[in-house]
Coordinates of C-alpha atoms and ligand atoms in Angstrom, one line a residue:
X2 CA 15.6 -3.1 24.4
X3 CA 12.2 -4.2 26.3
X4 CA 8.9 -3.9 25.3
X5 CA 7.4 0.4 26.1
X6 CA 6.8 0.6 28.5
X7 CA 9.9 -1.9 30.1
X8 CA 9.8 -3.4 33.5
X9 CA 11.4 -0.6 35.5
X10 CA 9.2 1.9 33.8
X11 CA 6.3 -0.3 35.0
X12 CA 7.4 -0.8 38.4
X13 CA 8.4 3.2 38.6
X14 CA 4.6 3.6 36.8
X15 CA 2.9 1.9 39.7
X16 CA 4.3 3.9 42.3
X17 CA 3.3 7.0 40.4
X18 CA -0.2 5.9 40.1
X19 CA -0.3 5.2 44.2
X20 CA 1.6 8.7 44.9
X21 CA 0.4 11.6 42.5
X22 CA -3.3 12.0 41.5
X23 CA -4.5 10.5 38.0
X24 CA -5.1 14.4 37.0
X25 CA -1.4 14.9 36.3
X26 CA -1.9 12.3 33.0
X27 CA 1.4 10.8 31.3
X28 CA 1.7 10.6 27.5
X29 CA 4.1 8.1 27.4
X30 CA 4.8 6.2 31.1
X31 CA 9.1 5.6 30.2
X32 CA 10.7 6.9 33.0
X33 CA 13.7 8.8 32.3
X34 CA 17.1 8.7 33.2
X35 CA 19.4 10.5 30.5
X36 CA 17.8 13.2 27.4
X37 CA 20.3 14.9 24.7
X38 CA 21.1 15.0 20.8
X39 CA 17.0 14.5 20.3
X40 CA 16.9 11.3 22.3
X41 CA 15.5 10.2 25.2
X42 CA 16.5 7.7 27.2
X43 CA 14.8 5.3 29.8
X44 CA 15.2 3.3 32.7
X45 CA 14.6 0.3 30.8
X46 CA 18.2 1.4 28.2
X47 CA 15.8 2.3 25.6
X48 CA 16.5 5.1 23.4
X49 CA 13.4 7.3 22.1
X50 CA 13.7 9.5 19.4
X51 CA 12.6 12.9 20.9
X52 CA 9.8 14.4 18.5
X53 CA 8.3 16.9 21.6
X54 CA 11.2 18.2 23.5
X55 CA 9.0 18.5 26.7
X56 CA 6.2 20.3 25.2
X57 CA 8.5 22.8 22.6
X58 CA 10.7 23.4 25.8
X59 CA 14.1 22.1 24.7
X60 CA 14.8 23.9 21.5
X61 CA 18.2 24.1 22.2
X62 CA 18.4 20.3 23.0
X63 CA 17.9 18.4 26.3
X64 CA 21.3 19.4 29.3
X65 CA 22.7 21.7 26.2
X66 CA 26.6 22.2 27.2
X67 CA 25.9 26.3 27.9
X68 CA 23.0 25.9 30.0
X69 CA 24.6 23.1 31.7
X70 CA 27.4 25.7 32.5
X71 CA 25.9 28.0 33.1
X72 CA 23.6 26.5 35.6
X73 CA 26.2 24.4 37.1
X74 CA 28.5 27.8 38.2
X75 CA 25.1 29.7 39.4
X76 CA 24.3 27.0 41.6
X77 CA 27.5 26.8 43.3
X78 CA 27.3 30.8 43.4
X79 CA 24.1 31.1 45.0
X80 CA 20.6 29.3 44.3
X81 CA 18.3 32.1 45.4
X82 CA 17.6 35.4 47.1
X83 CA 14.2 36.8 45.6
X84 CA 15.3 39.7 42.7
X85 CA 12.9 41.9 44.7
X86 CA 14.7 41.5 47.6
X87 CA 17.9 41.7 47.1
X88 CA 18.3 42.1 42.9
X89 CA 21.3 40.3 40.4
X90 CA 22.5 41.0 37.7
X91 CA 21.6 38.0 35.2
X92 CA 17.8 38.9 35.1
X93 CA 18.2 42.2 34.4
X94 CA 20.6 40.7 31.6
X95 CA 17.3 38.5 30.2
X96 CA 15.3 41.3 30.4
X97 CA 17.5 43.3 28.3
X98 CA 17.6 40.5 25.9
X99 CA 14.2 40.0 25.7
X100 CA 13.7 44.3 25.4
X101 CA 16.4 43.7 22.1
X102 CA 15.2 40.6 20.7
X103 CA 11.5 40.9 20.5
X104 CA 9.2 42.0 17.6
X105 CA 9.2 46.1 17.6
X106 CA 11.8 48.7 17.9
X107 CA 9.7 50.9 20.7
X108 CA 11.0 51.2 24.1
X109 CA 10.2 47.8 26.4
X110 CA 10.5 46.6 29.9
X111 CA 10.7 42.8 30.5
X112 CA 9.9 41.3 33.9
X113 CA 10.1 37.2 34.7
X114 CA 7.8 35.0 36.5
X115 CA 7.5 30.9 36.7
X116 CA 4.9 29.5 33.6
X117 CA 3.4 30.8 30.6
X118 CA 0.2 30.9 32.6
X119 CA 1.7 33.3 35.0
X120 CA 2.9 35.5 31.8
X121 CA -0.7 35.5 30.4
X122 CA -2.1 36.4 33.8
X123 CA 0.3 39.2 34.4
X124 CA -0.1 40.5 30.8
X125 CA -3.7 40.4 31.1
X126 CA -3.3 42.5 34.8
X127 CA -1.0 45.1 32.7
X128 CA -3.7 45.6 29.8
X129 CA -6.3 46.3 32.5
X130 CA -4.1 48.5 34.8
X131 CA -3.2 50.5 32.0
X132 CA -6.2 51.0 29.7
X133 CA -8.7 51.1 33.1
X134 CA -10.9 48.4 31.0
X135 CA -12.0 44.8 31.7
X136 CA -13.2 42.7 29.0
X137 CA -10.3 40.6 27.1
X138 CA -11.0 38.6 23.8
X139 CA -9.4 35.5 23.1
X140 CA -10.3 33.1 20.2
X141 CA -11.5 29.3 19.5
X142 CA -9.1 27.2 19.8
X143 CA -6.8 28.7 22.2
X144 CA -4.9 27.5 24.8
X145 CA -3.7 29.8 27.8
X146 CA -3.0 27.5 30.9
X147 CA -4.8 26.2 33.8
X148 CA -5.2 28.4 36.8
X149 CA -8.0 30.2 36.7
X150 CA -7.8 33.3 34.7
X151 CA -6.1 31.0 32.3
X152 CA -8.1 28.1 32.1
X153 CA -11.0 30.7 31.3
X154 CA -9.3 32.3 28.6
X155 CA -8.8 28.5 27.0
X156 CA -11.4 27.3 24.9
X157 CA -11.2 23.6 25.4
X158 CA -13.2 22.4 28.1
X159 CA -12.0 18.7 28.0
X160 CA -9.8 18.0 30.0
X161 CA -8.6 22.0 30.8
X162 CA -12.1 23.4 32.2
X163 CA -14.6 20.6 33.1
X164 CA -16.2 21.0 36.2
X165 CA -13.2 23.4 37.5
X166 CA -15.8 26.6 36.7
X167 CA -17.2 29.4 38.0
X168 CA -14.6 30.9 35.9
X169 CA -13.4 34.4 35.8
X170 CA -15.5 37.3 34.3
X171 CA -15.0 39.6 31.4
X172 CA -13.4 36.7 29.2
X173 CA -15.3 36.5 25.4
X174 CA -14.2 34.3 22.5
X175 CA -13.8 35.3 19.1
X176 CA -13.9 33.0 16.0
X177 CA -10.1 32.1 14.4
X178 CA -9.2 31.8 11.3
X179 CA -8.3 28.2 10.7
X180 CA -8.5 27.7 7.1
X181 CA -9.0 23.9 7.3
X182 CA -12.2 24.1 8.9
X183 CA -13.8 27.5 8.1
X184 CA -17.0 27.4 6.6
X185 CA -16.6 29.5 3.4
X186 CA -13.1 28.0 3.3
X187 CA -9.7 28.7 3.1
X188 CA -9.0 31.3 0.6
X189 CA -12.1 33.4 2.5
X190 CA -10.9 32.7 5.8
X191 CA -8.8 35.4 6.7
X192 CA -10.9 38.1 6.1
X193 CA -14.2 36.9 7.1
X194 CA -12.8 35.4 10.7
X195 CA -10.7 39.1 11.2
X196 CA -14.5 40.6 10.0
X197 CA -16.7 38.3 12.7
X198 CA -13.9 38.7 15.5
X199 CA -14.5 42.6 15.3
X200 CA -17.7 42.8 14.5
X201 CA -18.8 41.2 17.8
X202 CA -15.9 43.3 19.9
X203 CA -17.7 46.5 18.3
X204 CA -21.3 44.9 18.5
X205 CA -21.3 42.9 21.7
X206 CA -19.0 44.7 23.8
X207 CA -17.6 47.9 22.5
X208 CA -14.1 48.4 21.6
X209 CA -14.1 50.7 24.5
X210 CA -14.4 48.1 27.4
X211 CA -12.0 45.7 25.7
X212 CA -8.7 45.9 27.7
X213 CA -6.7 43.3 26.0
X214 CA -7.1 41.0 22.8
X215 CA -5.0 38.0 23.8
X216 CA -3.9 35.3 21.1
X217 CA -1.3 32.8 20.1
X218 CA -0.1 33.6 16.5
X219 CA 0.5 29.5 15.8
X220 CA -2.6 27.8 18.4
X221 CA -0.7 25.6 20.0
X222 CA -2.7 23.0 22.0
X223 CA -5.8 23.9 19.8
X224 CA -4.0 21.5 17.3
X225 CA -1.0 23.5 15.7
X226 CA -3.7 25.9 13.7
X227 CA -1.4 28.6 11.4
X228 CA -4.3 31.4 11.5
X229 CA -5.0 32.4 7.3
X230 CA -2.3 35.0 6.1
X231 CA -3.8 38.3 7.3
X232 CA -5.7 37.4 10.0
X233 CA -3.3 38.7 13.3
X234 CA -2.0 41.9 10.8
X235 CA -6.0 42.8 10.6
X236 CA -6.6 42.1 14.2
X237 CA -3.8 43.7 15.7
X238 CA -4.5 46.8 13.7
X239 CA -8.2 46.9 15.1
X240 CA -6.5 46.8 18.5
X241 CA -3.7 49.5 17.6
X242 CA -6.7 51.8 16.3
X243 CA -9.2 51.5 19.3
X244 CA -6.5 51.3 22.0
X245 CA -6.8 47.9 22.7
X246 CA -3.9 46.2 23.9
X247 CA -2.5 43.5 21.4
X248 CA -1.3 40.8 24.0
X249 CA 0.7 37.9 21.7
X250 CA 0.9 34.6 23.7
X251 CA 4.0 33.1 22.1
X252 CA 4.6 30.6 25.2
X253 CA 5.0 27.5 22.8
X254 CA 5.6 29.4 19.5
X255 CA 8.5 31.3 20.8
X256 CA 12.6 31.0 20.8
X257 CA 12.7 30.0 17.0
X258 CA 10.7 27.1 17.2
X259 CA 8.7 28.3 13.9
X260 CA 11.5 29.3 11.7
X261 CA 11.8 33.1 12.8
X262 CA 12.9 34.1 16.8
X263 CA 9.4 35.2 17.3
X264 CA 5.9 33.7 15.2
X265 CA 4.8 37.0 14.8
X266 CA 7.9 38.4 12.8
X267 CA 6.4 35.9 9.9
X268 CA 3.9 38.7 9.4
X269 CA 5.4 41.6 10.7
X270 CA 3.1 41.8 13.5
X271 CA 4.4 44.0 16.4
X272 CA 2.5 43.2 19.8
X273 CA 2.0 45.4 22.5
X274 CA 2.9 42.9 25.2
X275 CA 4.4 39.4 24.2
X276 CA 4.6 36.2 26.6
X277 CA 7.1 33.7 26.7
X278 CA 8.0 30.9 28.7
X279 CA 8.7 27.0 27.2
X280 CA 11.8 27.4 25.2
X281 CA 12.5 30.5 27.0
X282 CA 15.3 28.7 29.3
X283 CA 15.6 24.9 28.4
X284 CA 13.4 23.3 30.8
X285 CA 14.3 25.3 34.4
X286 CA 11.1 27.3 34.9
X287 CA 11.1 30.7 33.8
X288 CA 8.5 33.0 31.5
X289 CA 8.4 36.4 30.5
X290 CA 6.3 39.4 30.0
X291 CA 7.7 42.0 27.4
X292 CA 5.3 44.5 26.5
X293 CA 5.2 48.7 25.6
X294 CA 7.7 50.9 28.2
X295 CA 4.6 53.2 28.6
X296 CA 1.9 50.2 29.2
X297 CA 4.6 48.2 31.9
X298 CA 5.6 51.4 33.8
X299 CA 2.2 52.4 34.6
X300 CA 1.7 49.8 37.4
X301 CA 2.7 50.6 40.9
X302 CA 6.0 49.3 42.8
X303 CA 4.9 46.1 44.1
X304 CA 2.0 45.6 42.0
X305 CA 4.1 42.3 39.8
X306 CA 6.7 40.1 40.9
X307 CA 6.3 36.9 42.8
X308 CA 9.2 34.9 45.3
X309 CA 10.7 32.8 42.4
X310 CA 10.2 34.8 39.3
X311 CA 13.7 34.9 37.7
X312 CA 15.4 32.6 39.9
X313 CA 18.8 32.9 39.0
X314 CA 19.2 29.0 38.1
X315 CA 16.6 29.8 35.8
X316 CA 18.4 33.3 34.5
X317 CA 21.6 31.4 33.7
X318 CA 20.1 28.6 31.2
X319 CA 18.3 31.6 29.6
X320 CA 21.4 33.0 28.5
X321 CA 23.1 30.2 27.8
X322 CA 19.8 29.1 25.4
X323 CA 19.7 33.1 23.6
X324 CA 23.6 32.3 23.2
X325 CA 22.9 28.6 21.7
X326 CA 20.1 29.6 19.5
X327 CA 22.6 32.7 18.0
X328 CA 25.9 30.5 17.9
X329 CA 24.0 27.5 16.3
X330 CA 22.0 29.6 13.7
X331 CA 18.4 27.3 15.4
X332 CA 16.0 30.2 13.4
X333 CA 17.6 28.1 10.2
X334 CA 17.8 25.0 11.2
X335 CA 14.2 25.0 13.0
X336 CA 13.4 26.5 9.2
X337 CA 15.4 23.4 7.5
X338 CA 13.3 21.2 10.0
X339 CA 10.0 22.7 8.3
X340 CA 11.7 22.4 5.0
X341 CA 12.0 17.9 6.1
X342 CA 9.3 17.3 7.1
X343 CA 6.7 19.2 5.8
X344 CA 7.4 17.6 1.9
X345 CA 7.5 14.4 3.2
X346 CA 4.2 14.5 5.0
X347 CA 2.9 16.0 2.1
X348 CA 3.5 13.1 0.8
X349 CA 1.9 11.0 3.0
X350 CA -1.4 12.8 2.8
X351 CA -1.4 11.9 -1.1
X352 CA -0.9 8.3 -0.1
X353 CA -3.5 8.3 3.0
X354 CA -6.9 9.8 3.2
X355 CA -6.8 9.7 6.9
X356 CA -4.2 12.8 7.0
X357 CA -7.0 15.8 6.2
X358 CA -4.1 18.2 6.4
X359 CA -0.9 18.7 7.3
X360 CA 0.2 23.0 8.6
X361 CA 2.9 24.4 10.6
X362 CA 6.1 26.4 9.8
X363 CA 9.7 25.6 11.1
X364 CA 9.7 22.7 13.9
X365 CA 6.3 23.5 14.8
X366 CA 4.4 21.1 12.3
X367 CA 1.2 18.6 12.5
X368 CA -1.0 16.5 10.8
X369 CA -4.8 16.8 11.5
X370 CA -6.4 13.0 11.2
X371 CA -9.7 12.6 10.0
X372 CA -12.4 9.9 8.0
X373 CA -11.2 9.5 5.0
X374 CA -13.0 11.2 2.1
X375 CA -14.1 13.8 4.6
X376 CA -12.9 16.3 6.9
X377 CA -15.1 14.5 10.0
X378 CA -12.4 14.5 12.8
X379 CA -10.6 11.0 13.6
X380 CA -9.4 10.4 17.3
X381 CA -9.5 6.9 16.8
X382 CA -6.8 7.1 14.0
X383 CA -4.6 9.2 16.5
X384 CA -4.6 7.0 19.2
X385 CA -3.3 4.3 17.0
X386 CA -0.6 5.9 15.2
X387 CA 0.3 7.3 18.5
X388 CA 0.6 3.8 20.1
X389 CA 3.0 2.7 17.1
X390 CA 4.4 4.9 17.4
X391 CA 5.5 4.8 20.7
X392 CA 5.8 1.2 20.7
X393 CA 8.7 2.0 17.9
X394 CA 10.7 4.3 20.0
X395 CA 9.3 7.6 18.4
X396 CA 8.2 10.0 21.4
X397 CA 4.9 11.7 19.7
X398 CA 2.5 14.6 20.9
X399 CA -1.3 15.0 20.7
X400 CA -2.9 18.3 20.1
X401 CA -6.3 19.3 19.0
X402 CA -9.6 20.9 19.9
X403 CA -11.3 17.3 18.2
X404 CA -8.5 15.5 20.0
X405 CA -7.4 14.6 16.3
X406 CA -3.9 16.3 15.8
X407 CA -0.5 14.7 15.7
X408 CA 2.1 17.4 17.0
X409 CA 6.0 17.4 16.0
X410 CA 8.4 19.6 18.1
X411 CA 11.2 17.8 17.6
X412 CA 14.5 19.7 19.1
X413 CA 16.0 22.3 16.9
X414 CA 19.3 20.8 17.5
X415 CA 17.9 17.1 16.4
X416 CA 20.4 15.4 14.1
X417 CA 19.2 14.9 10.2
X418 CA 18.9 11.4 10.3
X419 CA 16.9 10.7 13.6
X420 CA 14.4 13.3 11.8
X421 CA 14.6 11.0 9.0
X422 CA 14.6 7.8 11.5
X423 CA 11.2 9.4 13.0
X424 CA 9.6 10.2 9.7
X425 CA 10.3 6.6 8.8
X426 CA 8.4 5.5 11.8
X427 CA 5.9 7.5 11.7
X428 CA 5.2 6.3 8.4
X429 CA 5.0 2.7 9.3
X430 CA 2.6 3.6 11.7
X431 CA 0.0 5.2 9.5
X432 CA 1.3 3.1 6.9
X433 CA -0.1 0.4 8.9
X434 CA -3.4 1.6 10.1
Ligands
PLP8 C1 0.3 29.2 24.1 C2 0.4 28.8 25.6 N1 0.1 29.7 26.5 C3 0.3 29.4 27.8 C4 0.6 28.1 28.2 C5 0.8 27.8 29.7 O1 2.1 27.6 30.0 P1 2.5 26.8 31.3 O2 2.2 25.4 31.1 O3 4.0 27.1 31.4 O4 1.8 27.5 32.4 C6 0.9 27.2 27.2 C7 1.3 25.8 27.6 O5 1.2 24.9 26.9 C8 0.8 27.5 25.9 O6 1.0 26.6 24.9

C-alpha cells in the first residue's frame, strides 16, 4: 500500500527512537496492528508475508483460535497469583506435558520460568547443584541469551557481549561441527570436532570439574548451523560416561519447528535436562526446564522459581499450542515446509554463487551468503537481499556468527502459496543483486 516503511510506521518509528534506547534494535520498523495465517499486517494496511514468526515463536500461527481461547477465559478467571504462592492447576498440566512429550522415557520434573535465558540459567544452576562441579562447556557459535550467565555462554561478541564483560567464570568453548566451514571438511567434521571438543574437556579441564555441557542441537543465532551427523550422539555420550550433565538448549529449535517435536529426536539424542521457551506458548512469555527426576529433585524447596514463572496467561496458550500442534499434525507440515523450500533454494544456489550453502531441516532453514567462487563470508550481499526483500513485503531474519545468514521461520501453519509468494520474492531479490 505505501512505501516500508509507510508514514504511520515513520511517525510511530520516531517516537520509538525518542522513547526506548537504540540498544533494543528493530529489523524491520512496520508497526503492527493485526498478525495471523503467516501475515503480518501494519499500520500503514500493508500486508507482510511472515517468514520469522517473532523469532520461531509463533509456530502455531500469530492469535491461533485455542490460545486465543484459552487466554481469553484465563484472563477473565484470574491473571495472577504466584504458583509458589498459592499453586493452579494448568502449570502443573504443562509440566506434565512437557515430562510426556520430551526426548527420553526416564522419570522428569518440569518447572516454568519467563525466557529461554532464564531456562539456560536455571539448567546450568541444576547441573552444578547436582553434580557439586563448576565448569560448563558450550561451543562456537552458540547462542544462549543476554543476561549475564547467558551472554557468557554466547559466543558472539557483536552485538551480544561487547563491552558488557567481566563475564561469569567457569564458562569454556568447544569447537562445533559445522560442516560448511570445518577445516578438513564436511565428511571429517563430525568426528574430528566431537574428538577436539573432548579432548580439551579431558586435557584442559578434566571431565571431573565439568558440571554441564550446554548446546543447541540446530545453532540458532550462530546462523542456523545443523551440527555433522554424529556429532551431539558422540558428545552426549562423553557426558553420559563421565557424569557430565547433557543440558540441550532447544529454545528456538523446539515445538516442531525442525520437522520432529524436539531437534534432538532426529538423532535419537536423549538430554539430561532440555530448555524450551519461543514456540513453547505462542508469544505470551513462558520457558521451561525439563531435565532427569533425580538431577531436578536434588535442589532445595525454594532454591528455583521466580514471581511470574508460569503465569497462568502464559499456562493457557501453552496448552492450547501442544493441542494445535497435535490436532494440526505441525511435526509434518513444519517437515513439508523443509520439503518447499529446501529444493527450491537448492536451486538457487546452482543459479547464484553468492548462496555458499543452503542447511536446515523442517521450517528451520537458511542460506549462508558469501563471495562468489569462495566461501569468504558476504554481509554486504545480506543486507541487500534483506532490504528487497522487505521493501517487497517479505518479513526476513538475519542470523550468523559472520553476520552472513538469511534465516526462514516461517509459521508452521503458513498457507502453501504465501510460502510460494515468499520464495518468489526472495528470488527476485537475489535474482537482482
Ligand atoms: C538457543 C537459544 N537459547 C536461548 C535464547 C534466549 O531466549 P530469550 O530471548 O527468550 O531469553 C535464545 C533466543 O534467541 C535461543 O535461540
Amino acid at each position: 500500500m505505501t512505501a516500508i516503511p509507510g508514514p504511520k510506521s515513520q511517525e510511530l518509528l520516531a517516537r520509538k527512537q525518542a522513547a526506548v534506547p537504540p540498544g533494543i534494535g528493530v529489523t524491520l520498523p512496520v508497526f503492527v496492528t493485526r498478525a495471523g495465517g503467516g501475515v503480518v499486517q501494519d499500520a500503514d494496511g500493508n500486508s507482510l508475508i511472515d517468514f520469522g514468526s517473532g523469532i520461531a515463536v509463533t509456530n502455531v500461527g500469530n492469535a491461533a483460535p485455542k490460545v486465543v481461547e484459552r487466554v481469553q477465559k484465563q484472563v477473565a478467571d484470574f491473571t495472577h497469583t504466584c504458583f509458589m504462592i498459592t499453586p493452579y492447576e494448568s502449570y502443573v498440566r504443562v509440566c506434565e506435558k512437557l515430562n510426556e512429550l520430551t526426548p527420553g522415557d526416564h522419570e522428569k520434573r518440569t518447572f516454568l520460568v519467563n525466557s529461554g535465558a532464564e531456562a539456560v540459567e536455571n539448567a546450568v544452576k541444576i547441573a552444578r547443584h547436582a553434580t557439586g562441579r563448576q565448569a560448563v562447556v558450550v561451543f562456537e557459535h552458540g547462542y544462549h541469551g543476554r543476561t549475564l550467565l547467558t551472554m557468557t555462554l554466547t559466543a558472539k561478541n557483536m552485538p551480544y557481549k561487547h563491552r558488557f564483560g567481566p563475564f561469569a567464570p567457569e564458562v569454556y568453548r568447544a569447537p562445533l561441527a559445522y560442516p560448511f566451514r570445518w577445516p578438513g571438511g564436511p565428511d571429517n567434521c563430525a568426528e574430528e570436532a566431537a574428538a577436539q571438543a573432548i579432548d580439551m574437556i579431558s586435557k584442559q579441564l578434566g571431565a571431573e570439574n565439568v558440571a554441564a555441557v550446554v548446546l543447541e542441537p540446530i545453532a540458532g543465532e550462530g546462523g542456523f548451523i545443523v551440527p555433522a551427523r554424529g556429532f551431539l550422539p558422540r558428545i552426549a555420550e562423553f557426558c553420559r560416561a563421565n557424569g557430565i550433565v547433557f543440558v540441550a538448549d532447544e529454545v528456538q529449535t523446539g515445538f516442531a519447528r525442525t520437522g520432529t517435536l524436539f531437534a534432538c529426536e532426529d538423532e535419537g539424542v536423549v538430554p539430561d535436562i532440555i530448555t524450551t521457551a519461543k514456540g513453547i506458548a505462542g508469544g505470551l512469555p513462558l520457558a521451561a526446564v525439563t531435565g532427569r527426576a533425580e538431577l531436578m529433585d536434588e535442589v532445595h524447596v525454594g532454591g528455583l522459581g521466580g514471581t511470574f514463572g508460569g503465569n497462568p496467561l502464559a499456562c493457557e496458550a501453552a496448552l492450547g499450542v501442544l493441542e494445535t500442534i497435535e490436532e494440526e499434525d505441525l511435526v509434518a507440515r513444519a517437515r513439508r515446509i523443509g520439503d518447499i523450500m529446501l529444493p527450491r533454494l537448492r536451486a538457487l544456489q546452482e543459479r547464484f554463487g553468492v548462496i555458499g550453502d543452503v542447511r536446515g531441516r523442517g521450517a528451520m532453514i537458511a542460506i549462508e551468503l558469501v563471495e562468489p567462487g569462495t566461501k569468504e563470508p558476504n554481509p554486504a550481499a545480506l543486507q541487500e537481499i534483506v532490504r528487497r526483500c522487505h521493501a517487497e513485503g517479505l518479513l526476513v531474519l538475519t542470523a550468523g556468527t559472520y553476520g552472513n545468514v538469511l534465516r526462514f521461520l516461517p509459521p508452521l501453519v503458513i498457507p502453501e502459496h504465501l510460502l510460494e509468494e515468499g520464495l518468489g520474492i526472495l528470488e527476485k531479490a537475489i535474482a537482482a543483486l
